[in-house]
Every structure is written in structure tokens, then in C-alpha cells.
Amino acid sequence: MVQDAIRRFIAAEEEFERGTGTEARAADWQFSLTGDEAVQRRVQELSRQTREHFSDRDRFGALSRWRADGRNLSLDDRRQVELYWRDYVGAQEDAATRDEIVRVQTEQAGLFNRFRAELDGRTWTENELNDELATTRDSGRAQQVWEAAKQIGGHAADRARQLVRLTNGAARALGFRDAYERGLTLSEVGEERLFALLDQLEQATDGPYRAAKGELDAQLAERFGIPIASLRPWHYADPFFQRPPRASGPNLDRYFNDKDPIELALRATDSLGLDARKILERSDNWPKPGKNQHAFCTWIAADGSDVRVLNNLDRSHHWTGVLLHELGHALAAEYADRMLPLRLILWPNGIIAETESQTIDRMANDARWLHEAVGIPAPEAESVSRAATEQARLAQLLLARWCLVQAHFERAMHRDPDGDLNTLWWDLVERYQFITRPEGRNESDWAAKIHNAQFPGHYYVYIVGEMAVSQFCAALMREVGGLYGHPAAGEYLTKRLYRLGARWDWEETVQRSTGARLTVDSYVNEWFT
């Protein structure tokens, strides 16, 4: 019987996850901590084995048949067939292509783990460059630091193009236009639906962004002692202008420089009735040589447990917010419904994953948390929170426009990876961020962004996730009164989001957790009106 065959298939897939899948995630974690070349080789081999498993044509054929005629299957069996089919679609390539994709991805990961920029005769970490760029008032120095932050792009660009060529070839062999279209299909995201949301976002943010950037440009011109017309990318205090300059808002870091960000984050999650302590015991949160310089959440066990986060913390408001963000992912995994089949336990795609994480990081600007956890006196905490919320509004404007750059760049990069991406990048930056490109510069600045260099095609999840967060938080406010300090909020998150897992696609998950289909309205109303 078909159902018996499906059950045997699912049992075999779950066994694979408990074996090779678990070993691969553990190796990835170790590699991220050390950048060790021997571990890198092990990661590459396990990645090859994983892609080889999912490339099996016979199993893919069976999934395709079951998917085409699943009328008599249970809801959970039909959903698992759908998700496993998508897992297999993503790995349907010949052995030579598969091995080359794994090699390029692993080498690129090693580059981003180990690379440190050269400036002033020494190496600089990413945090050090960001701090220097954020605090300098010297225009020439800002340019030097900004250019140092882009050095990695020249090392990463060729591999990034090659990765897209390889994945495009595999996708086209299956009838997709390119790997970008295939990636959207695997995530159950309609391209027309996605870019309709992004077009609405562009229209809704155009006026507010122009006004906010005009004010910011005036401040930066005064800061550097130059005309507004002379402002260039390095004056915006962030390598990609994806967040506001620190000097443009309240100096929150002065309240955090003697605080432990881990303790502050625990005060936030405890207030929801959600315990993150075991997660943090398994995690690696402070910088060290050879370690990945970014932040992420992962899990080791096949059922999404043994979850942990990687950070490069310092004692600042920014990194405390990053920690809350990653704990948002981790709590969703920690409190997931493990009575579900393995493939249904965690979120259906990156949009829901970002909804879960970005909901939690909202607490970083909460007045009660600033008072009770950070220790800012109550009247001052209210004032700081209002200023931080206004800064968060600017941050959302910058994020929205930055994500428009990324979404359009990723789609265009997949359509023509051998095109003039250096020029395309600055065309999009000028169009959406209104930043003048550096004169005479022809470098692979786009490849300094790890998302473009290592796993291009998924950046839209951050901004669509923010749309979903606004809609979810509006529902949360109606139902339980807020987030920080509301234990009922933790219960709401658990029942209405975390425990849904991947039983439904992301659109249905948003509908079930908020009571309505996703629109841009809640996001625009919260931040831009």
C-alpha cells in the first residue's frame, strides 16, 4: 500500500537525520568555532554525503508520485511528502556538480571564518572595523576603514559567481528559470507574491525614507565637516548602511558597558515565562580567534533539540539585541512540539523563523526592560525608550530600503552571474538607498556581504519576517497586552507559533497565528505612519 511505503520512507529519512544529519550539524558547529581546516574537510565530506542522500533519483521519483496523488493521505503524511519532496528537489544534480557545490560552499565558509582585514599594519576583526567606522569623525579615516571592511569581497567574489553558476545549472535541469526561482519554490514562496509585497513596501517607505535620510544627511555632513553632496558610503557609519549610525540616536551603549548581555537577555525571556538557560549553556557567545564573526542559531539533534546560538558579544545595546534575536530562533526550537514527526517540528521556512526571532528582539527597546533589567531610572527609561523607538523607526526604514537592494540584487545575480555585478550593486544602492557610489571604484563590494557570497537568494526573509512580526505583535497586544513582562505572551508564542512547526506553509502559519493573511499594513502602520 502507498501509505505503508510512505511510512517506510519517512522512517528511513528520520534515521538518516539521527545519523549523518546530526553528525553534519555537530561538525558545522565545531567548524564555526575554530575555522580548523581538518574540521572543514569533515564538514565538506558530510555535506557531500547529505546532498548525495537527497539527490537519489528513485526516492525523488517516489515522492513526486505520492505528491501528485495524495488525496487519501493524512494531513501530516501529505505535508511530510511535500516537505521531503522540496528537500530532494534542492539536491537533484549530477555527482560532479554536487561535489563542486559542496567544495565551493565549504571553502567560502572557511574564508569568512578565518579572514581578518588588514589596516594600519595589523589585522582587524569585523567588530573592530564597525566600531571604528561608527565613531570616527574624519572623512579620510572613514574611507580607509570602509574600504578595509570590503576587502573580503575581492576574495569571495569568484566563488560566489561560481556557486550561482553551479546551482543555476542544477535548477535549470529541473525546469526552473534559475536557482533563485527554485529557492523560492523550496520555501513555498511565490515570486509574484513576494515582489508585490516588496513593491508595496517601496511605495509606502519612499516618502518617509526621503525625509529621514535628508535629516540624517544634514547631521552627517555637519559631523564630517563636508557638504551634503560630498557624502559617500563610508560616511554612514555602517559598511552597508543597513542600520542607523550610532551617533544619530540615543547613546544606549553607555547604559550597557558594565552589564552582562547574557543576564540582560535572560531577564527579558524570563519575563515571558520562557527559560533560555540550557540554550545558553550549550552556546558560544564571546569572540575568539578563528571563530565565525557573525551570529546564528542552530540545533544538533534530529528533533531540533540540543539547540544553541553563536554570537560575538560585547557589552553594548547592539549585541544584546543580537543575542535576543538569536534566542528568538532558539526558543522556537526549544519549545517546539516534539510529538510531531521530525520533519514537522520546526518552522516551515525562513520567514517564520525570522518572525520568531524578531519578535523576541523587540524587547531590546522596551521601557520596562530598560528600567528593570538594565537599571535605567524609571523616568529616564521612558525617555530613553521613546528615543530608542524613534531610532528603531529609522532602523526599520533603513532595513526596508536595504532589503530592497538585496532582494533585487539576488534575483538579478541569479539571472546573470557573469554580468557586471559591481556596477549593478551600486545602481541598486543609489536607487533604493539614495547613496552616491564612490567615484572610479570597481570592486566586488557586493561579495563582502556574507549572504551574497555564501548563500545568496534568501535575504527577503528578513523584511517579510518584519512584516509578519508587526502583524503578530498586533495580535499579541490584542490577546495578552504586550510582550515584556507578560508571561501569557510566552504561552501565546508557544501555542500560536512555536508548536505549529511546519504543519502548514508560511502563509497559513501567519493566518493561524494572527488571524489574517499577511499584508504590509501592520508593518507600515507600526513604523511609518
Short mmCIF file of C-alpha atoms in Angstrom, two decimals:
data_model
loop_
_atom_site.label_atom_id
_atom_site.label_comp_id
_atom_site.label_asym_id
_atom_site.label_seq_id
_atom_site.Cartn_x
_atom_site.Cartn_y
_atom_site.Cartn_z
CA MET A 1 0.00 0.00 0.00
CA VAL A 2 1.07 3.57 -0.67
CA GLN A 3 0.68 4.62 2.94
CA ASP A 4 2.93 1.78 4.11
CA ALA A 5 5.56 2.76 1.55
CA ILE A 6 5.39 6.37 2.73
CA ARG A 7 5.76 5.34 6.36
CA ARG A 8 8.83 3.25 5.50
CA PHE A 9 10.27 6.17 3.55
CA ILE A 10 9.71 8.59 6.45
CA ALA A 11 11.27 6.15 8.92
CA ALA A 12 14.38 5.90 6.73
CA GLU A 13 14.61 9.69 6.43
CA GLU A 14 14.34 10.10 10.19
CA GLU A 15 17.09 7.53 10.69
CA PHE A 16 19.31 9.46 8.27
CA GLU A 17 18.70 12.65 10.26
CA ARG A 18 19.59 10.91 13.52
CA GLY A 19 22.84 9.71 11.97
CA THR A 20 24.50 11.71 9.21
CA GLY A 21 22.30 14.78 9.71
CA THR A 22 23.19 15.05 13.39
CA GLU A 23 26.88 14.44 12.72
CA ALA A 24 26.90 17.11 10.00
CA ARG A 25 25.30 19.75 12.23
CA ALA A 26 27.77 18.97 15.02
CA ALA A 27 30.70 19.32 12.61
CA ASP A 28 29.32 22.60 11.25
CA TRP A 29 29.12 23.92 14.79
CA GLN A 30 32.69 22.93 15.59
CA PHE A 31 33.94 24.45 12.34
CA SER A 32 32.19 27.73 13.14
CA LEU A 33 34.00 27.89 16.47
CA THR A 34 37.52 27.20 15.20
CA GLY A 35 37.83 27.52 11.43
CA ASP A 36 40.03 24.43 11.72
CA GLU A 37 40.99 23.06 8.29
CA ALA A 38 40.69 19.41 9.35
CA VAL A 39 37.16 20.09 10.60
CA GLN A 40 36.50 21.95 7.34
CA ARG A 41 37.36 18.80 5.40
CA ARG A 42 34.99 16.79 7.60
CA VAL A 43 32.23 19.34 7.05
CA GLN A 44 32.80 19.12 3.31
CA GLU A 45 32.55 15.33 3.34
CA LEU A 46 29.39 15.29 5.45
CA SER A 47 27.84 17.97 3.24
CA ARG A 48 28.64 15.82 0.22
CA GLN A 49 27.02 12.79 1.86
CA THR A 50 23.93 14.82 2.72
CA ARG A 51 23.50 16.16 -0.81
CA GLU A 52 24.16 12.68 -2.19
CA HIS A 53 21.39 11.30 0.01
CA PHE A 54 18.87 13.87 -1.18
CA SER A 55 19.93 13.52 -4.81
CA ASP A 56 18.66 9.92 -5.04
CA ARG A 57 16.53 9.80 -8.21
CA ASP A 58 14.45 6.76 -7.20
CA ARG A 59 13.34 8.26 -3.90
CA PHE A 60 12.68 11.58 -5.61
CA GLY A 61 10.55 9.81 -8.20
CA ALA A 62 8.51 8.10 -5.49
CA LEU A 63 7.97 11.40 -3.70
CA SER A 64 6.84 13.01 -6.94
CA ARG A 65 4.25 10.26 -7.48
CA TRP A 66 2.96 10.44 -3.91
CA ARG A 67 2.82 14.23 -4.10
CA ALA A 68 0.80 14.12 -7.32
CA ASP A 69 -1.86 11.87 -5.81
CA GLY A 70 -2.04 12.41 -2.06
CA ARG A 71 -5.80 12.54 -1.71
CA ASN A 72 -6.03 9.60 0.68
CA LEU A 73 -3.12 10.60 2.88
CA SER A 74 -3.46 12.06 6.36
CA LEU A 75 -2.72 15.76 6.80
CA ASP A 76 0.65 15.08 8.42
CA ASP A 77 1.69 12.44 5.88
CA ARG A 78 0.73 14.67 2.96
CA ARG A 79 2.64 17.56 4.50
CA GLN A 80 5.74 15.44 5.09
CA VAL A 81 5.67 14.20 1.49
CA GLU A 82 5.51 17.82 0.33
CA LEU A 83 8.44 18.92 2.50
CA TYR A 84 10.61 15.92 1.70
CA TRP A 85 9.90 16.47 -2.00
CA ARG A 86 11.22 20.02 -1.60
CA ASP A 87 14.30 18.71 0.22
CA TYR A 88 15.00 16.37 -2.68
CA VAL A 89 14.31 18.97 -5.39
CA GLY A 90 17.07 21.10 -3.88
CA ALA A 91 19.66 18.36 -4.42
CA GLN A 92 18.81 16.98 -7.86
CA GLU A 93 22.12 17.39 -9.65
CA ASP A 94 24.79 15.11 -11.08
CA ALA A 95 27.56 13.87 -8.81
CA ALA A 96 30.25 16.17 -10.23
CA THR A 97 28.06 19.26 -9.78
CA ARG A 98 27.08 18.16 -6.29
CA ASP A 99 30.69 17.70 -5.20
CA GLU A 100 31.69 21.06 -6.67
CA ILE A 101 28.83 22.89 -4.92
CA VAL A 102 29.87 21.37 -1.60
CA ARG A 103 33.53 22.26 -2.19
CA VAL A 104 32.78 25.88 -3.09
CA GLN A 105 30.36 26.37 -0.19
CA THR A 106 32.79 24.89 2.33
CA GLU A 107 35.76 26.92 1.09
CA GLN A 108 33.65 30.07 1.20
CA ALA A 109 32.63 29.31 4.78
CA GLY A 110 36.28 28.82 5.68
CA LEU A 111 37.16 32.20 4.17
CA PHE A 112 34.52 34.03 6.19
CA ASN A 113 35.52 32.21 9.38
CA ARG A 114 39.23 32.96 9.11
CA PHE A 115 39.52 36.25 7.18
CA ARG A 116 40.58 39.38 9.04
CA ALA A 117 41.01 42.70 7.23
CA GLU A 118 44.40 44.44 7.05
CA LEU A 119 44.65 48.09 8.10
CA ASP A 120 47.38 50.17 9.74
CA GLY A 121 49.80 47.26 9.57
CA ARG A 122 47.64 44.87 11.62
CA THR A 123 44.58 42.66 11.31
CA TRP A 124 41.14 43.87 12.35
CA THR A 125 38.06 41.91 13.40
CA GLU A 126 34.70 42.83 11.97
CA ASN A 127 33.59 44.25 15.33
CA GLU A 128 36.68 46.47 15.49
CA LEU A 129 36.08 47.83 11.99
CA ASN A 130 32.43 48.51 12.77
CA ASP A 131 33.36 50.34 15.98
CA GLU A 132 35.98 52.47 14.22
CA LEU A 133 33.62 53.30 11.36
CA ALA A 134 30.86 54.24 13.80
CA THR A 135 32.98 56.60 15.89
CA THR A 136 35.40 58.38 13.56
CA ARG A 137 34.73 61.98 12.57
CA ASP A 138 37.50 62.07 9.99
CA SER A 139 36.31 61.61 6.41
CA GLY A 140 39.57 60.14 5.16
CA ARG A 141 39.76 57.71 8.04
CA ALA A 142 36.16 56.62 7.46
CA GLN A 143 37.01 55.82 3.85
CA GLN A 144 40.05 53.76 4.89
CA VAL A 145 38.03 51.72 7.38
CA TRP A 146 35.10 51.24 5.00
CA GLU A 147 37.43 50.00 2.26
CA ALA A 148 39.06 47.61 4.73
CA ALA A 149 35.62 46.21 5.57
CA LYS A 150 35.17 45.45 1.85
CA GLN A 151 38.49 43.62 1.41
CA ILE A 152 36.90 40.21 1.82
CA GLY A 153 34.69 40.85 -1.22
CA GLY A 154 37.64 40.57 -3.58
CA HIS A 155 38.49 37.16 -2.13
CA ALA A 156 34.90 35.88 -2.16
CA ALA A 157 33.51 37.13 -5.49
CA ASP A 158 34.78 34.43 -7.85
CA ARG A 159 33.48 31.63 -5.64
CA ALA A 160 30.15 33.44 -5.23
CA ARG A 161 29.69 33.63 -9.01
CA GLN A 162 30.74 30.01 -9.41
CA LEU A 163 28.28 28.88 -6.75
CA VAL A 164 25.41 30.59 -8.59
CA ARG A 165 26.52 29.10 -11.93
CA LEU A 166 26.51 25.63 -10.39
CA THR A 167 23.16 25.93 -8.64
CA ASN A 168 21.61 27.58 -11.70
CA GLY A 169 22.67 24.66 -13.86
CA ALA A 170 21.13 22.16 -11.47
CA ALA A 171 17.91 24.18 -11.22
CA ARG A 172 17.55 24.59 -14.99
CA ALA A 173 17.94 20.85 -15.48
CA LEU A 174 14.73 20.51 -13.46
CA GLY A 175 12.87 23.13 -15.49
CA PHE A 176 13.35 26.15 -13.24
CA ARG A 177 14.43 29.50 -14.68
CA ASP A 178 17.34 29.59 -12.24
CA ALA A 179 18.29 28.71 -8.67
CA TYR A 180 16.52 31.80 -7.34
CA GLU A 181 13.17 30.57 -8.64
CA ARG A 182 13.94 27.09 -7.33
CA GLY A 183 14.83 28.51 -3.90
CA LEU A 184 11.52 30.35 -3.68
CA THR A 185 9.70 27.17 -4.67
CA LEU A 186 11.51 25.19 -1.99
CA SER A 187 10.44 27.79 0.59
CA GLU A 188 6.85 27.82 -0.71
CA VAL A 189 7.13 31.50 -1.63
CA GLY A 190 5.52 32.75 -4.83
CA GLU A 191 7.82 35.13 -6.71
CA GLU A 192 4.92 37.31 -7.87
CA ARG A 193 3.51 37.45 -4.34
CA LEU A 194 6.93 38.31 -2.87
CA PHE A 195 7.71 41.15 -5.25
CA ALA A 196 4.18 42.52 -4.96
CA LEU A 197 4.81 42.87 -1.21
CA LEU A 198 8.20 44.46 -1.89
CA ASP A 199 6.73 46.89 -4.42
CA GLN A 200 4.10 47.95 -1.88
CA LEU A 201 6.86 48.38 0.68
CA GLU A 202 8.89 50.55 -1.69
CA GLN A 203 5.91 52.83 -2.29
CA ALA A 204 4.99 53.04 1.40
CA THR A 205 8.54 53.88 2.53
CA ASP A 206 9.58 56.25 -0.25
CA GLY A 207 8.34 59.48 1.33
CA PRO A 208 9.29 58.67 4.95
CA TYR A 209 12.71 57.41 3.85
CA ARG A 210 13.49 60.51 1.80
CA ALA A 211 12.59 62.72 4.74
CA ALA A 212 14.54 60.68 7.31
CA LYS A 213 17.60 60.36 5.11
CA GLY A 214 17.53 64.09 4.39
CA GLU A 215 17.74 64.80 8.13
CA LEU A 216 20.45 62.19 8.58
CA ASP A 217 22.49 63.56 5.67
CA ALA A 218 22.46 67.01 7.27
CA GLN A 219 23.71 65.54 10.57
CA LEU A 220 26.47 63.55 8.87
CA ALA A 221 27.60 66.48 6.75
CA GLU A 222 27.97 68.53 9.93
CA ARG A 223 29.72 65.65 11.71
CA PHE A 224 32.37 65.31 8.99
CA GLY A 225 32.53 68.99 8.07
CA ILE A 226 31.68 68.43 4.41
CA PRO A 227 28.84 69.44 2.05
CA ILE A 228 25.89 67.05 1.80
CA ALA A 229 26.76 66.49 -1.86
CA SER A 230 30.14 65.07 -0.77
CA LEU A 231 28.66 62.29 1.39
CA ARG A 232 29.73 58.82 0.28
CA PRO A 233 29.06 55.28 1.59
CA TRP A 234 31.77 55.42 4.27
CA HIS A 235 30.12 58.39 5.99
CA TYR A 236 27.07 56.34 7.01
CA ALA A 237 28.88 54.51 9.84
CA ASP A 238 27.88 51.02 8.70
CA PRO A 239 29.52 49.04 5.87
CA PHE A 240 26.17 48.59 4.08
CA PHE A 241 24.01 51.32 5.66
CA GLN A 242 21.67 48.63 6.90
CA ARG A 243 21.34 50.23 10.34
CA PRO A 244 21.45 53.83 11.61
CA PRO A 245 24.71 55.50 12.60
CA ARG A 246 25.16 55.22 16.35
CA ALA A 247 25.65 58.98 16.61
CA SER A 248 22.24 59.64 15.05
CA GLY A 249 20.28 58.35 18.04
CA PRO A 250 20.49 57.97 21.80
CA ASN A 251 23.77 56.59 23.12
CA LEU A 252 22.33 53.42 24.60
CA ASP A 253 25.70 51.69 24.84
CA ARG A 254 26.68 53.83 27.84
CA TYR A 255 24.00 52.02 29.85
CA PHE A 256 25.31 48.62 28.77
CA ASN A 257 29.09 48.87 29.06
CA ASP A 258 29.12 47.43 32.60
CA LYS A 259 26.31 44.92 32.06
CA ASP A 260 26.42 41.26 31.06
CA PRO A 261 24.32 40.89 27.89
CA ILE A 262 23.51 37.29 28.80
CA GLU A 263 21.97 38.31 32.11
CA LEU A 264 20.03 41.09 30.40
CA ALA A 265 18.67 38.69 27.80
CA LEU A 266 17.61 36.24 30.50
CA ARG A 267 15.65 38.97 32.26
CA ALA A 268 13.76 39.51 29.02
CA THR A 269 13.00 35.87 28.26
CA ASP A 270 12.22 35.06 31.91
CA SER A 271 9.55 37.77 31.87
CA LEU A 272 7.73 35.76 29.19
CA GLY A 273 7.89 32.55 31.17
CA LEU A 274 10.41 31.11 28.69
CA ASP A 275 13.68 29.67 30.03
CA ALA A 276 16.77 30.13 27.84
CA ARG A 277 19.38 28.94 30.36
CA LYS A 278 20.00 25.49 28.91
CA ILE A 279 20.30 27.04 25.46
CA LEU A 280 22.96 29.45 26.70
CA GLU A 281 24.87 26.68 28.49
CA ARG A 282 25.30 24.95 25.13
CA SER A 283 26.16 28.15 23.26
CA ASP A 284 29.34 30.07 22.39
CA ASN A 285 28.82 33.80 22.85
CA TRP A 286 32.15 35.63 23.00
CA PRO A 287 34.74 36.42 20.28
CA LYS A 288 37.86 34.32 19.79
CA PRO A 289 40.41 33.70 17.00
CA GLY A 290 39.24 31.60 14.06
CA LYS A 291 35.61 31.81 15.09
CA ASN A 292 32.82 32.85 12.74
CA GLN A 293 32.42 36.61 13.32
CA HIS A 294 28.67 36.71 12.78
CA ALA A 295 25.74 35.32 14.78
CA PHE A 296 23.38 32.42 14.20
CA CYS A 297 21.27 29.75 15.84
CA THR A 298 21.48 26.04 15.14
CA TRP A 299 20.44 22.71 16.58
CA ILE A 300 22.26 19.39 16.63
CA ALA A 301 19.72 16.62 17.32
CA ALA A 302 17.36 15.39 14.63
CA ASP A 303 14.29 16.57 16.53
CA GLY A 304 15.50 20.18 16.66
CA SER A 305 16.75 19.88 20.24
CA ASP A 306 20.28 20.48 21.56
CA VAL A 307 19.75 23.99 20.24
CA ARG A 308 22.43 26.64 20.71
CA VAL A 309 23.47 30.10 19.49
CA LEU A 310 26.75 31.55 18.28
CA ASN A 311 27.48 35.22 18.95
CA ASN A 312 30.44 37.58 19.22
CA LEU A 313 29.15 39.61 22.12
CA ASP A 314 30.43 42.81 23.57
CA ARG A 315 28.79 44.91 26.26
CA SER A 316 26.57 47.03 24.05
CA HIS A 317 22.92 47.59 23.25
CA HIS A 318 23.51 46.32 19.71
CA TRP A 319 24.93 42.95 20.70
CA THR A 320 22.38 42.49 23.46
CA GLY A 321 19.73 42.92 20.76
CA VAL A 322 21.54 40.42 18.53
CA LEU A 323 21.59 37.91 21.39
CA LEU A 324 17.84 38.36 21.90
CA HIS A 325 17.35 37.85 18.16
CA GLU A 326 19.24 34.56 18.12
CA LEU A 327 17.49 33.41 21.29
CA GLY A 328 14.22 34.07 19.46
CA HIS A 329 15.20 31.34 16.99
CA ALA A 330 16.45 29.09 19.77
CA LEU A 331 13.34 29.39 21.95
CA ALA A 332 11.15 28.45 18.99
CA ALA A 333 13.17 25.24 18.67
CA GLU A 334 13.39 24.64 22.43
CA TYR A 335 9.62 24.90 22.91
CA ALA A 336 8.60 23.13 19.68
CA ASP A 337 6.13 20.25 19.69
CA ARG A 338 8.24 17.08 19.69
CA MET A 339 5.18 14.89 19.44
CA LEU A 340 5.12 15.86 15.77
CA PRO A 341 7.03 13.85 13.15
CA LEU A 342 10.64 15.03 12.88
CA ARG A 343 10.17 16.88 9.59
CA LEU A 344 7.28 18.92 11.01
CA ILE A 345 8.80 20.04 14.32
CA LEU A 346 10.49 23.29 13.27
CA TRP A 347 9.31 26.33 11.28
CA PRO A 348 8.24 25.90 7.62
CA ASN A 349 10.67 28.45 6.15
CA GLY A 350 12.93 31.41 6.89
CA ILE A 351 10.08 33.91 7.00
CA ILE A 352 8.52 32.21 10.02
CA ALA A 353 11.95 31.65 11.57
CA GLU A 354 12.62 35.40 11.35
CA THR A 355 9.16 36.19 12.71
CA GLU A 356 10.01 34.14 15.79
CA SER A 357 13.41 35.76 16.31
CA GLN A 358 12.47 39.34 15.51
CA THR A 359 9.52 39.20 17.90
CA ILE A 360 11.88 38.47 20.78
CA ASP A 361 14.45 41.12 19.85
CA ARG A 362 11.72 43.79 20.04
CA MET A 363 12.25 43.74 23.82
CA ALA A 364 15.63 45.48 23.46
CA ASN A 365 13.85 48.85 23.33
CA ASP A 366 11.14 48.16 25.90
CA ALA A 367 10.95 50.84 28.64
CA ARG A 368 10.19 48.38 31.44
CA TRP A 369 13.11 46.15 30.44
CA LEU A 370 15.44 49.16 30.21
CA HIS A 371 14.40 50.10 33.75
CA GLU A 372 14.08 46.70 35.44
CA ALA A 373 16.90 44.80 33.71
CA VAL A 374 19.37 47.44 32.53
CA GLY A 375 18.83 49.63 35.60
CA ILE A 376 17.99 52.95 33.97
CA PRO A 377 15.88 55.04 36.40
CA ALA A 378 12.18 54.83 35.51
CA PRO A 379 11.58 58.39 34.20
CA GLU A 380 14.82 58.28 32.22
CA ALA A 381 14.00 54.79 30.94
CA GLU A 382 10.73 56.08 29.49
CA SER A 383 12.58 58.89 27.74
CA VAL A 384 15.31 56.55 26.51
CA SER A 385 12.70 54.08 25.29
CA ARG A 386 10.90 56.78 23.31
CA ALA A 387 14.18 57.88 21.76
CA ALA A 388 15.11 54.25 21.08
CA THR A 389 11.72 53.63 19.49
CA GLU A 390 12.23 56.63 17.23
CA GLN A 391 15.66 55.27 16.38
CA ALA A 392 14.03 51.89 15.74
CA ARG A 393 11.68 53.60 13.29
CA LEU A 394 14.72 54.91 11.43
CA ALA A 395 16.26 51.44 11.64
CA GLN A 396 13.16 49.91 10.07
CA LEU A 397 13.25 52.46 7.25
CA LEU A 398 16.90 51.65 6.58
CA LEU A 399 16.25 47.92 6.81
CA ALA A 400 13.34 48.13 4.39
CA ARG A 401 15.34 50.01 1.77
CA TRP A 402 18.42 47.83 2.32
CA CYS A 403 16.34 44.68 1.85
CA LEU A 404 15.02 46.08 -1.42
CA VAL A 405 18.64 46.35 -2.60
CA GLN A 406 19.34 42.79 -1.53
CA ALA A 407 16.18 41.22 -2.96
CA HIS A 408 16.61 42.80 -6.37
CA PHE A 409 20.35 42.11 -6.41
CA GLU A 410 19.94 38.44 -5.54
CA ARG A 411 17.35 37.90 -8.25
CA ALA A 412 19.48 39.71 -10.85
CA MET A 413 22.65 37.90 -9.74
CA HIS A 414 20.99 34.56 -10.43
CA ARG A 415 19.74 35.70 -13.82
CA ASP A 416 23.28 36.64 -14.91
CA PRO A 417 26.09 35.72 -12.50
CA ASP A 418 28.68 36.66 -15.14
CA GLY A 419 27.27 40.15 -15.65
CA ASP A 420 28.66 43.40 -14.30
CA LEU A 421 27.61 42.81 -10.70
CA ASN A 422 29.92 45.53 -9.39
CA THR A 423 28.01 48.19 -11.34
CA LEU A 424 24.62 46.58 -10.72
CA TRP A 425 25.27 46.70 -6.98
CA TRP A 426 25.81 50.44 -6.95
CA ASP A 427 22.90 51.02 -9.34
CA LEU A 428 20.60 49.39 -6.77
CA VAL A 429 22.21 51.15 -3.80
CA GLU A 430 21.65 54.51 -5.49
CA ARG A 431 18.08 53.62 -6.48
CA TYR A 432 16.84 52.30 -3.14
CA GLN A 433 19.20 53.77 -0.52
CA PHE A 434 19.95 57.10 -2.25
CA ILE A 435 23.68 56.76 -1.55
CA THR A 436 26.13 58.10 -4.13
CA ARG A 437 28.58 55.46 -5.37
CA PRO A 438 32.33 56.04 -4.90
CA GLU A 439 33.84 57.62 -7.99
CA GLY A 440 36.04 55.30 -10.03
CA ARG A 441 35.55 52.28 -7.76
CA ASN A 442 35.17 48.91 -9.49
CA GLU A 443 35.41 46.34 -6.71
CA SER A 444 33.25 43.38 -5.68
CA ASP A 445 31.69 45.23 -2.75
CA TRP A 446 28.54 43.10 -3.03
CA ALA A 447 30.57 39.98 -2.17
CA ALA A 448 31.66 41.44 1.18
CA LYS A 449 28.13 40.63 2.35
CA ILE A 450 28.23 37.02 3.53
CA HIS A 451 24.68 36.36 2.35
CA ASN A 452 25.60 37.20 -1.25
CA ALA A 453 28.85 35.27 -1.14
CA GLN A 454 27.85 32.11 0.68
CA PHE A 455 24.09 31.52 0.44
CA PRO A 456 22.52 34.02 -1.98
CA GLY A 457 18.79 34.14 -2.61
CA HIS A 458 17.20 34.24 0.83
CA TYR A 459 17.56 37.79 2.15
CA TYR A 460 13.90 38.62 1.58
CA VAL A 461 13.05 36.59 4.69
CA TYR A 462 14.25 39.40 6.96
CA ILE A 463 11.89 42.07 5.67
CA VAL A 464 8.92 39.76 5.09
CA GLY A 465 9.62 38.45 8.58
CA GLU A 466 9.39 42.03 9.90
CA MET A 467 6.01 42.40 8.20
CA ALA A 468 4.85 39.22 9.90
CA VAL A 469 6.27 40.37 13.26
CA SER A 470 4.24 43.58 13.14
CA GLN A 471 1.10 41.62 12.34
CA PHE A 472 1.89 39.05 15.05
CA CYS A 473 2.69 41.69 17.69
CA ALA A 474 -0.57 43.48 16.92
CA ALA A 475 -2.38 40.20 17.60
CA LEU A 476 -0.26 39.65 20.72
CA MET A 477 -1.19 43.09 22.03
CA ARG A 478 -4.88 42.40 21.48
CA GLU A 479 -4.75 38.99 23.14
CA VAL A 480 -2.35 39.37 26.10
CA GLY A 481 -1.48 43.07 26.36
CA GLY A 482 2.16 43.07 25.25
CA LEU A 483 5.46 41.22 25.27
CA TYR A 484 7.99 42.04 28.02
CA GLY A 485 6.66 41.31 31.48
CA HIS A 486 3.69 39.29 30.22
CA PRO A 487 4.05 35.57 31.00
CA ALA A 488 0.94 34.98 28.91
CA ALA A 489 2.96 36.18 25.91
CA GLY A 490 5.27 33.18 26.24
CA GLU A 491 2.28 30.86 26.31
CA TYR A 492 0.81 32.64 23.29
CA LEU A 493 4.09 32.33 21.38
CA THR A 494 4.36 28.66 22.25
CA LYS A 495 0.81 27.68 21.34
CA ARG A 496 0.16 30.02 18.43
CA LEU A 497 3.57 29.89 16.75
CA TYR A 498 6.28 27.58 18.07
CA ARG A 499 4.14 24.45 18.32
CA LEU A 500 2.68 24.88 14.84
CA GLY A 501 6.04 23.77 13.47
CA ALA A 502 5.89 23.12 9.74
CA ARG A 503 2.43 21.54 9.64
CA TRP A 504 1.34 24.34 7.33
CA ASP A 505 3.14 26.57 4.84
CA TRP A 506 4.25 30.03 5.93
CA GLU A 507 1.15 31.82 4.62
CA GLU A 508 -1.19 29.50 6.52
CA THR A 509 1.04 29.73 9.61
CA VAL A 510 0.73 33.53 9.59
CA GLN A 511 -3.03 33.22 9.09
CA ARG A 512 -3.37 30.81 12.03
CA SER A 513 -1.11 32.79 14.38
CA THR A 514 -2.50 36.27 13.64
CA GLY A 515 -5.99 35.61 12.29
CA ALA A 516 -5.33 37.23 8.90
CA ARG A 517 -3.35 36.80 5.69
CA LEU A 518 -0.07 38.71 5.65
CA THR A 519 -0.16 42.26 4.28
CA VAL A 520 2.22 45.21 4.60
CA ASP A 521 -0.43 47.15 6.54
CA SER A 522 0.57 46.32 10.13
CA TYR A 523 4.23 46.96 9.37
CA VAL A 524 3.54 50.29 7.69
CA ASN A 525 1.11 51.36 10.42
CA GLU A 526 3.54 50.45 13.19
CA TRP A 527 6.60 52.18 11.79
CA PHE A 528 5.82 54.65 9.02
CA THR A 529 2.50 56.37 9.78
#
